[in-house]
Amino acid sequence: MQTSAPTQDHVLIVDDDREIRELLSTYLTRNGLKVTAVPTGRHMRIALETGTPVDLVILDLMLPGEDGLSLCRDLRAGKHKATPVIMLTARGDEADRILGLEMGADDYLAKPFAARELLARIKSVLRRARMLPPNMRSTDESPRLAFGEWVLDTIERHLIDQQGTVVPLSGAEYRLLRVFLDHPQRVLSRDQLLSLTQGREAELFERSIDLLVSRIRQRLRDDAREPKYLKTVRSEGYVLSMAVEGRD
């Protein structure tokens, strides 16, 4: 009986260095990936709109015209928001790494790097993204999400209480709270929370999810002994017990 060949994952490389584009294209193609390589953000958009569906974007930070951070932010705000992104940079500056992750990148790799390491990162990011069933994807585009006595401003990334007091959130706190608000009244395991936050930062490992939940409870002024917002489900994970309403 004839079996169909496995589908190739399609990687889009956005880098203005032609030599890097050619080297990575050759290496990744030899390792079973379909590769499209372009030099600018404009070409990236054309490839996303007119070409074969892209499974992952490799995005250079330092690009002519629009830089990688702006492009990553635009990807996360548009219809390709679920497409994983790996950021590349010639600088190893930790601030750039954190900013890239805050903009929604799934991983970050400083140049120079071994092509084999990039391949391993690609496989890891794709595997993590595919851990989630389709109904775990976020669909609400509202700029504000109301739940219980709170509103989350998704533009400014802070909480607002009933008196209008603004409660700031760290980047990690915002991402984790947003995951709960995107999937209310659903028990989420730590593995799912790690995947949905799309983080490889040092603070986002399995046990640190517990610490972040504790910090979010403090922001929500929630009683840790009897929380009414983020409840612990023994041996399973956590659940946001409130319904969520989108607001303009």
XYZ file of N, CA and C in Angstrom:
744
model
N 0.842 -1.187 0.000
C 0.000 0.000 0.000
C 0.881 1.241 0.000
N 0.572 2.207 -0.845
C 1.361 3.412 -0.953
C 0.943 4.413 0.119
N 1.920 4.991 0.806
C 1.632 5.988 1.832
C 2.107 7.351 1.350
N 1.381 8.378 1.752
C 1.747 9.726 1.337
C 2.951 10.221 2.120
N 3.760 11.041 1.486
C 4.940 11.585 2.142
C 4.519 12.586 3.214
N 5.275 12.664 4.325
C 4.932 13.620 5.366
C 5.017 15.055 4.843
N 4.144 15.899 5.343
C 4.133 17.288 4.917
C 5.350 18.015 5.453
N 6.015 18.793 4.603
C 7.166 19.574 5.038
C 6.714 20.808 5.798
N 7.410 21.110 6.869
C 7.180 22.379 7.547
C 7.805 23.490 6.716
N 7.076 24.606 6.598
C 7.530 25.721 5.776
C 8.050 26.837 6.671
N 9.325 27.176 6.517
C 9.976 28.208 7.314
C 10.238 29.423 6.434
N 9.872 30.605 6.937
C 10.129 31.863 6.230
C 11.262 32.599 6.938
N 12.378 32.807 6.237
C 13.536 33.521 6.777
C 13.479 34.970 6.303
N 13.568 35.909 7.260
C 13.582 37.335 6.919
C 14.897 37.911 7.442
N 15.861 38.118 6.531
C 17.194 38.596 6.911
C 17.790 39.335 5.720
N 18.336 40.523 5.958
C 18.867 41.306 4.843
C 20.263 40.860 4.408
N 20.879 39.936 5.141
C 22.200 39.414 4.786
C 22.023 38.236 3.821
N 22.369 38.445 2.558
C 22.151 37.413 1.546
C 22.905 36.129 1.859
N 24.127 36.252 2.375
C 24.920 35.057 2.680
C 24.238 34.213 3.747
N 23.710 34.873 4.780
C 23.007 34.129 5.830
C 21.753 33.482 5.271
N 21.017 34.201 4.445
C 19.817 33.611 3.837
C 20.162 32.350 3.054
N 21.217 32.431 2.261
C 21.593 31.291 1.424
C 22.095 30.117 2.261
N 22.925 30.407 3.261
C 23.458 29.335 4.106
C 22.344 28.629 4.872
N 21.454 29.409 5.475
C 20.371 28.804 6.245
C 19.395 28.068 5.342
N 19.100 28.632 4.196
C 18.191 27.969 3.252
C 18.727 26.616 2.847
N 20.008 26.564 2.527
C 20.629 25.292 2.114
C 20.596 24.280 3.239
N 20.987 24.703 4.431
C 21.069 23.773 5.564
C 19.687 23.261 5.961
N 18.722 24.162 6.089
C 17.389 23.746 6.530
C 16.687 22.890 5.473
N 16.920 23.199 4.193
C 16.334 22.377 3.128
C 16.901 20.971 3.165
N 18.200 20.862 3.382
C 18.829 19.541 3.484
C 18.296 18.742 4.662
N 17.758 19.445 5.649
C 17.229 18.768 6.834
C 15.706 18.663 6.802
N 15.138 18.716 5.613
C 13.740 18.359 5.437
C 12.721 19.471 5.526
N 13.172 20.720 5.595
C 12.239 21.828 5.689
C 12.051 22.499 4.338
N 10.876 23.037 4.106
C 10.647 23.907 2.955
C 11.014 25.316 3.400
N 11.796 26.030 2.610
C 12.319 27.330 3.031
C 12.024 28.406 1.990
N 11.540 29.542 2.471
C 11.454 30.768 1.679
C 12.298 31.811 2.395
N 13.156 32.523 1.670
C 14.044 33.509 2.288
C 13.871 34.859 1.604
N 13.650 35.901 2.406
C 13.417 37.245 1.862
C 14.237 38.259 2.656
N 14.513 39.463 2.082
C 15.398 40.430 2.734
C 14.731 41.500 3.595
N 13.440 41.738 3.441
C 12.802 42.867 4.136
C 11.409 42.507 4.643
N 10.870 43.397 5.479
C 9.512 43.209 5.970
C 8.479 43.249 4.861
N 8.701 44.101 3.877
C 7.760 44.171 2.751
C 7.692 42.827 2.037
N 8.855 42.228 1.794
C 8.882 40.918 1.148
C 8.267 39.835 2.045
N 8.449 39.996 3.357
C 7.846 39.045 4.296
C 6.325 39.045 4.144
N 5.735 40.230 4.096
C 4.279 40.324 3.981
C 3.787 39.716 2.668
N 4.524 39.959 1.603
C 4.144 39.382 0.306
C 4.168 37.861 0.390
N 5.242 37.319 0.993
C 5.368 35.857 1.109
C 4.246 35.273 1.958
N 3.877 35.960 3.041
C 2.816 35.464 3.914
C 1.455 35.486 3.233
N 1.241 36.493 2.383
C -0.069 36.652 1.765
C -0.239 35.854 0.479
N 0.848 35.609 -0.233
C 0.718 35.013 -1.568
C 1.344 33.637 -1.704
N 2.172 33.252 -0.769
C 2.881 31.984 -0.912
C 2.221 30.838 -0.171
N 2.956 29.723 -0.068
C 2.513 28.562 0.701
C 2.386 28.952 2.170
N 1.371 28.466 2.876
C 1.230 28.799 4.294
C 2.519 28.548 5.071
N 2.862 29.489 5.925
C 4.126 29.449 6.670
C 3.885 28.883 8.065
N 4.750 27.949 8.472
C 4.634 27.336 9.790
C 5.442 28.060 10.854
N 6.505 28.775 10.438
C 7.369 29.458 11.395
C 8.139 30.554 10.670
N 8.339 31.692 11.350
C 9.096 32.812 10.785
C 10.394 32.984 11.565
N 11.514 33.054 10.839
C 12.813 33.397 11.427
C 13.065 34.849 11.061
N 13.105 35.718 12.062
C 13.041 37.164 11.832
C 14.271 37.859 12.408
N 15.062 38.500 11.533
C 16.238 39.233 11.988
C 15.805 40.521 12.685
N 16.478 40.855 13.774
C 16.124 42.062 14.518
C 16.483 43.333 13.747
N 17.693 43.356 13.161
C 18.203 44.553 12.498
C 17.950 44.455 10.999
N 16.858 45.064 10.564
C 16.479 45.044 9.155
C 16.390 46.480 8.628
N 16.632 46.681 7.339
C 16.436 48.015 6.764
C 14.946 48.361 6.748
N 14.633 49.631 7.023
C 13.225 50.015 7.084
C 12.624 49.570 8.409
N 11.585 48.782 8.354
C 10.976 48.246 9.580
C 11.907 47.225 10.221
N 12.140 47.361 11.521
C 13.007 46.390 12.191
C 12.206 45.168 12.628
N 12.940 44.175 13.122
C 12.309 42.912 13.482
C 11.293 43.027 14.602
N 11.543 43.937 15.553
C 10.594 44.101 16.658
C 9.250 44.614 16.158
N 9.283 45.603 15.274
C 8.044 46.139 14.716
C 7.299 45.080 13.923
N 8.043 44.307 13.137
C 7.415 43.271 12.330
C 6.812 42.177 13.210
N 7.520 41.827 14.277
C 7.003 40.810 15.200
C 5.720 41.299 15.862
N 5.709 42.564 16.267
C 4.512 43.134 16.883
C 3.342 43.113 15.906
N 3.614 43.445 14.639
C 2.554 43.429 13.634
C 2.032 42.017 13.388
N 2.945 41.050 13.370
C 2.511 39.659 13.198
C 1.572 39.252 14.319
N 1.923 39.613 15.541
C 1.117 39.212 16.691
C -0.235 39.925 16.722
N -0.333 41.057 16.036
C -1.589 41.815 16.045
C -2.505 41.449 14.884
N -2.006 40.686 13.910
C -2.777 40.385 12.713
C -3.217 38.942 12.619
N -3.570 38.543 11.416
C -4.117 37.195 11.231
C -3.063 36.099 11.340
N -1.776 36.487 11.367
C -0.703 35.492 11.517
C -0.191 35.435 12.954
N -1.038 35.859 13.897
C -0.588 35.951 15.289
C -0.225 34.597 15.897
N -0.756 33.511 15.346
C -0.451 32.188 15.894
C 0.805 31.578 15.280
N 1.396 32.245 14.272
C 2.588 31.703 13.622
C 3.794 31.918 14.526
N 4.513 30.853 14.898
C 5.680 31.007 15.769
C 6.757 31.868 15.118
N 7.499 32.616 15.963
C 8.559 33.499 15.498
C 9.831 33.247 16.306
N 10.948 33.078 15.601
C 12.261 33.037 16.233
C 13.022 34.286 15.797
N 13.473 35.079 16.764
C 14.196 36.310 16.473
C 15.696 36.036 16.389
N 16.368 36.684 15.419
C 17.817 36.622 15.288
C 18.383 38.030 15.485
N 19.560 38.120 16.101
C 20.190 39.426 16.240
C 21.701 39.282 16.276
N 22.382 40.310 15.789
C 23.841 40.331 15.841
C 24.316 40.767 17.214
N 23.393 41.267 18.040
C 23.750 41.725 19.378
C 23.250 40.744 20.424
N 24.046 40.527 21.442
C 23.650 39.626 22.518
C 23.066 40.361 23.703
N 22.628 41.590 23.484
C 22.096 42.434 24.549
C 20.860 41.798 25.173
N 20.893 41.621 26.485
C 19.764 40.991 27.171
C 18.491 41.813 27.017
N 18.640 43.145 26.979
C 17.454 43.997 26.820
C 16.764 43.722 25.494
N 17.549 43.490 24.420
C 16.956 43.154 23.128
C 16.224 41.827 23.206
N 16.830 40.872 23.886
C 16.217 39.547 24.009
C 14.872 39.647 24.725
N 14.868 40.360 25.839
C 13.632 40.488 26.611
C 12.578 41.244 25.816
N 13.000 42.322 25.143
C 12.046 43.098 24.349
C 11.456 42.260 23.228
N 12.292 41.456 22.569
C 11.800 40.580 21.512
C 10.765 39.600 22.026
N 11.027 39.029 23.193
C 10.070 38.100 23.784
C 8.796 38.820 24.220
N 8.941 40.054 24.712
C 7.772 40.830 25.097
C 6.895 41.136 23.887
N 7.499 41.312 22.729
C 6.747 41.603 21.510
C 6.046 40.360 20.971
N 6.368 39.198 21.545
C 5.659 37.984 21.145
C 6.499 36.944 20.459
N 7.830 37.154 20.381
C 8.687 36.123 19.788
C 8.661 34.870 20.663
N 8.755 33.717 20.023
C 8.742 32.446 20.756
C 10.125 32.034 21.220
N 11.147 32.525 20.524
C 12.520 32.188 20.894
C 13.442 33.274 20.356
N 14.694 33.241 20.782
C 15.633 34.312 20.471
C 17.017 33.700 20.348
N 17.731 34.029 19.281
C 19.044 33.449 19.039
C 20.002 34.541 18.587
N 21.130 34.670 19.298
C 22.105 35.716 18.976
C 23.121 35.202 17.956
N 23.456 36.064 16.983
C 24.496 35.746 16.014
C 25.862 36.007 16.651
N 26.902 35.220 16.291
C 26.838 34.062 15.386
C 26.281 32.837 16.115
N 25.652 31.963 15.360
C 25.097 30.741 15.938
C 25.341 29.589 14.974
N 25.280 28.388 15.499
C 25.424 27.192 14.669
C 24.079 26.885 14.020
N 24.110 26.562 12.736
C 22.867 26.226 12.030
C 22.158 25.056 12.703
N 22.938 24.149 13.260
C 22.349 22.991 13.947
C 21.537 23.436 15.166
N 22.017 24.475 15.878
C 21.273 24.980 17.027
C 19.964 25.616 16.577
N 20.008 26.376 15.468
C 18.769 26.972 14.961
C 17.772 25.891 14.589
N 18.228 24.832 13.945
C 17.337 23.728 13.579
C 16.688 23.126 14.816
N 17.473 22.948 15.881
C 16.929 22.397 17.123
C 15.880 23.336 17.715
N 16.132 24.655 17.642
C 15.170 25.620 18.162
C 13.882 25.585 17.335
N 14.026 25.480 16.021
C 12.851 25.412 15.146
C 11.974 24.213 15.526
N 12.598 23.063 15.679
C 11.846 21.850 16.026
C 11.166 21.992 17.381
N 11.880 22.596 18.337
C 11.326 22.767 19.676
C 10.127 23.703 19.668
N 10.249 24.834 18.970
C 9.153 25.807 18.922
C 7.929 25.228 18.222
N 8.146 24.524 17.107
C 7.026 23.911 16.391
C 6.354 22.835 17.238
N 7.154 22.053 17.924
C 6.594 21.004 18.786
C 5.759 21.624 19.899
N 6.263 22.702 20.499
C 5.542 23.366 21.582
C 4.230 23.963 21.076
N 4.278 24.579 19.907
C 3.069 25.192 19.351
C 2.000 24.153 19.052
N 2.430 22.960 18.653
C 1.469 21.927 18.253
C 0.973 21.086 19.406
N 1.446 21.382 20.610
C 0.904 20.701 21.781
C -0.540 21.102 22.027
N -0.935 22.253 21.485
C -2.240 22.820 21.801
C -3.285 22.443 20.767
N -4.436 21.934 21.199
C -5.510 21.658 20.250
C -6.045 22.947 19.664
N -6.717 22.892 18.491
C -7.212 24.105 17.839
C -8.105 24.960 18.712
N -8.882 24.350 19.587
C -9.802 25.148 20.399
C -9.111 25.846 21.559
N -7.770 25.743 21.631
C -7.018 26.451 22.652
C -6.456 27.758 22.119
N -6.789 28.128 20.884
C -6.280 29.369 20.305
C -7.129 30.559 20.747
N -6.476 31.679 20.952
C -7.186 32.899 21.338
C -7.914 33.497 20.136
N -9.149 33.959 20.357
C -9.906 34.559 19.255
C -10.407 35.961 19.581
N -10.422 36.346 20.870
C -10.985 37.632 21.241
C -10.015 38.765 20.892
N -10.504 39.725 20.101
C -9.669 40.852 19.674
C -9.999 42.120 20.447
N -10.828 42.029 21.486
C -11.250 43.218 22.222
C -10.061 43.865 22.922
N -10.009 45.219 22.923
C -8.893 45.891 23.596
C -8.956 45.799 25.111
N -10.164 45.506 25.648
C -10.301 45.342 27.090
C -11.091 44.075 27.392
N -10.640 43.351 28.414
C -11.284 42.116 28.822
C -11.733 42.263 30.271
N -13.054 42.153 30.500
C -13.615 42.329 31.832
C -13.888 40.966 32.464
N -13.533 40.843 33.739
C -13.790 39.602 34.476
C -13.919 39.960 35.956
N -15.000 39.499 36.557
C -15.226 39.820 37.963
C -15.209 41.321 38.188
N -14.372 41.776 39.114
C -14.282 43.201 39.449
C -13.133 43.892 38.713
N -12.597 43.229 37.690
C -11.399 43.743 37.032
C -11.574 43.881 35.525
N -10.729 44.742 34.940
C -10.607 44.866 33.484
C -9.132 44.803 33.136
N -8.792 43.998 32.132
C -7.420 43.970 31.621
C -7.366 44.791 30.345
N -6.528 45.813 30.338
C -6.290 46.611 29.142
C -5.202 45.914 28.338
N -5.566 45.357 27.175
C -4.616 44.569 26.392
C -3.693 45.438 25.541
N -3.993 46.730 25.466
C -3.106 47.649 24.752
C -2.000 48.135 25.683
N -2.409 48.658 26.836
C -1.441 49.164 27.811
C -0.867 48.059 28.697
N -1.516 46.893 28.684
C -1.059 45.718 29.427
C -1.041 45.958 30.935
N -2.162 46.480 31.458
C -2.291 46.616 32.899
C -3.727 46.320 33.314
N -3.910 46.136 34.616
C -5.225 45.879 35.188
C -5.848 47.190 35.657
N -7.183 47.241 35.675
C -7.918 48.393 36.180
C -9.017 47.874 37.105
N -9.063 48.401 38.325
C -10.104 47.944 39.250
C -11.368 48.795 39.090
N -12.368 48.541 39.930
C -13.661 49.210 39.786
C -13.597 50.698 40.099
N -12.568 51.114 40.836
C -12.397 52.522 41.139
C -11.540 53.242 40.086
N -11.121 52.493 39.061
C -10.302 53.082 38.016
C -8.809 53.090 38.324
N -8.411 52.435 39.409
C -6.991 52.365 39.770
C -6.256 51.412 38.842
N -5.133 51.876 38.331
C -4.330 51.059 37.426
C -3.359 50.212 38.236
N -3.319 48.922 37.937
C -2.383 47.996 38.587
C -1.428 47.475 37.522
N -0.154 47.863 37.574
C 0.794 47.428 36.541
C 1.100 45.941 36.631
N 1.484 45.377 35.486
C 1.861 43.966 35.398
C 3.219 43.858 34.730
N 4.021 42.892 35.165
C 5.246 42.582 34.438
C 4.874 41.871 33.141
N 5.843 41.752 32.225
C 5.555 41.074 30.965
C 5.109 39.638 31.175
N 5.774 38.921 32.079
C 5.423 37.519 32.333
C 4.050 37.410 32.978
N 3.748 38.337 33.900
C 2.428 38.324 34.542
C 1.330 38.596 33.524
N 1.568 39.570 32.652
C 0.556 39.876 31.635
C 0.299 38.674 30.740
N 1.362 38.045 30.248
C 1.173 36.926 29.316
C 0.406 35.785 29.969
N 0.741 35.474 31.228
C 0.060 34.362 31.886
C -1.397 34.711 32.175
N -1.652 35.923 32.653
C -3.043 36.320 32.906
C -3.833 36.319 31.614
N -3.227 36.780 30.526
C -3.934 36.796 29.235
C -4.307 35.380 28.805
N -3.439 34.421 29.086
C -3.756 33.026 28.761
C -5.023 32.590 29.498
N -5.100 32.890 30.783
C -6.288 32.514 31.550
C -7.539 33.213 31.012
N -7.413 34.481 30.632
C -8.578 35.215 30.131
C -8.986 34.738 28.743
N -8.029 34.258 27.957
C -8.356 33.704 26.643
C -9.051 32.346 26.754
N -8.851 31.663 27.881
C -9.421 30.311 28.066
C -10.088 30.213 29.433
N -11.125 31.023 29.676
C -11.755 31.041 31.007
C -12.502 29.752 31.306
N -12.569 29.444 32.594
C -13.339 28.303 33.096
C -12.894 26.989 32.443
N -11.619 26.932 32.130
C -11.005 25.718 31.579
C -9.753 25.408 32.398
N -9.655 24.167 32.846
C -8.468 23.776 33.607
C -7.277 23.686 32.652
N -6.192 24.385 32.998
C -4.981 24.395 32.189
C -3.832 23.804 32.996
N -3.158 22.825 32.410
C -2.007 22.229 33.080
C -0.809 23.165 33.001
N 0.216 22.884 33.784
C 1.420 23.716 33.721
C 2.066 23.630 32.343
N 2.073 22.453 31.745
C 2.649 22.311 30.401
C 1.901 23.171 29.395
N 0.578 23.168 29.478
C -0.211 23.999 28.564
C 0.044 25.479 28.813
N 0.174 25.867 30.069
C 0.453 27.268 30.384
C 1.809 27.693 29.840
N 2.791 26.809 29.951
C 4.108 27.115 29.396
C 4.030 27.290 27.888
N 3.304 26.405 27.225
C 3.192 26.485 25.768
C 2.429 27.727 25.337
N 1.343 28.039 26.036
C 0.512 29.168 25.655
C 1.193 30.504 25.919
N 2.059 30.569 26.927
C 2.802 31.803 27.166
C 3.943 31.943 26.185
N 4.294 30.879 25.457
C 5.290 30.914 24.391
C 6.644 31.389 24.896
N 6.958 31.088 26.133
C 8.190 31.625 26.696
C 9.290 30.609 26.891
N 10.522 31.027 26.612
C 11.696 30.245 26.967
C 12.547 31.023 27.966
N 11.993 32.124 28.508
C 12.748 32.901 29.475
C 13.034 32.048 30.702
N 14.108 32.389 31.396
C 14.516 31.618 32.564
C 13.400 31.511 33.594
N 12.583 32.602 33.715
C 11.552 32.571 34.741
C 10.369 31.704 34.335
N 10.277 31.313 33.064
C 9.117 30.545 32.629
C 9.448 29.070 32.488
N 9.785 28.444 33.616
C 9.871 27.006 33.646
C 8.736 26.496 34.529
N 8.570 25.189 34.574
C 7.315 24.641 35.102
C 6.960 25.136 36.500
N 7.898 25.040 37.443
C 7.552 25.414 38.806
C 7.331 26.912 38.958
N 7.940 27.712 38.075
C 7.756 29.162 38.192
C 6.341 29.579 37.813
N 5.597 28.717 37.120
C 4.182 29.003 36.869
C 3.467 29.221 38.200
N 3.801 28.410 39.203
C 3.181 28.561 40.515
C 3.492 29.932 41.106
N 4.736 30.380 40.956
C 5.123 31.686 41.484
C 4.383 32.807 40.755
N 4.272 32.701 39.429
C 3.566 33.720 38.660
C 2.084 33.764 39.031
N 1.473 32.602 39.226
C 0.072 32.565 39.655
C -0.075 33.283 40.992
N 0.867 33.042 41.904
C 0.833 33.701 43.208
C 0.933 35.218 43.054
N 1.822 35.666 42.157
C 1.988 37.107 41.936
C 0.732 37.727 41.316
N 0.094 37.001 40.379
C -1.131 37.517 39.767
C -2.246 37.592 40.805
N -2.321 36.593 41.678
C -3.326 36.644 42.743
C -3.134 37.887 43.613
N -1.879 38.226 43.883
C -1.621 39.444 44.665
C -2.104 40.679 43.923
N -1.858 40.725 42.601
C -2.321 41.873 41.804
C -3.854 41.967 41.840
N -4.518 40.810 41.842
C -5.989 40.771 41.848
C -6.569 40.890 43.255
N -5.656 41.009 44.256
C -6.071 41.072 45.667
C -6.916 39.851 46.020
N -6.484 38.723 45.512
C -7.193 37.455 45.690
C -6.634 36.727 46.906
N -7.505 36.167 47.720
C -7.094 35.401 48.900
C -6.480 34.078 48.440
N -5.191 33.887 48.717
C -4.509 32.675 48.254
C -5.095 31.415 48.873
N -5.670 31.537 50.084
C -6.240 30.351 50.741
C -7.584 29.958 50.132
N -8.368 30.957 49.736
C -9.652 30.693 49.082
C -9.815 31.646 47.904
N -9.033 31.449 46.826
C -9.088 32.368 45.682
C -10.412 32.257 44.942
N -10.911 33.405 44.470
C -12.131 33.368 43.671
C -11.855 33.569 42.192
N -10.622 33.944 41.836
C -10.267 34.140 40.429
C -9.467 32.947 39.895
N -8.232 32.810 40.327
C -7.385 31.710 39.852
C -7.388 30.594 40.890
N -8.099 29.530 40.566
C -8.228 28.417 41.506
C -7.299 27.273 41.120
N -6.768 26.630 42.147
C -5.901 25.471 41.939
C -6.740 24.211 41.828
N -6.481 23.421 40.798
C -7.140 22.126 40.639
C -6.080 21.068 40.929
N -6.208 20.398 42.032
C -5.178 19.484 42.523
C -4.782 18.453 41.467
N -3.467 18.325 41.267
C -2.863 17.361 40.334
C -3.159 17.659 38.863
N -3.849 18.775 38.587
C -4.178 19.093 37.194
C -3.623 20.437 36.746
N -3.793 21.489 37.544
C -3.306 22.788 37.119
C -4.109 23.911 37.750
N -4.477 24.897 36.921
C -5.200 26.066 37.407
C -6.369 26.372 36.480
N -7.345 27.123 37.025
C -8.498 27.527 36.220
C -8.923 28.938 36.621
N -9.225 29.769 35.626
C -9.858 31.058 35.892
C -11.350 30.801 36.020
N -11.899 31.025 37.210
C -13.284 30.623 37.482
C -14.311 31.625 36.973
N -13.874 32.804 36.540
C -14.790 33.856 36.111
C -15.064 33.807 34.607
N -16.248 34.239 34.217
C -16.529 34.475 32.800
C -15.812 35.749 32.366
N -15.499 35.839 31.078
C -14.760 36.983 30.541
C -15.593 37.633 29.439
N -15.634 38.970 29.485
C -16.407 39.729 28.504
C -15.501 40.725 27.800
N -15.518 40.730 26.462
C -14.735 41.682 25.703
C -15.413 43.043 25.652
N -14.581 44.102 25.752
C -15.119 45.470 25.694
C -14.270 46.311 24.741
N -14.908 47.284 24.105
C -14.196 48.218 23.233
C -13.588 49.347 24.056
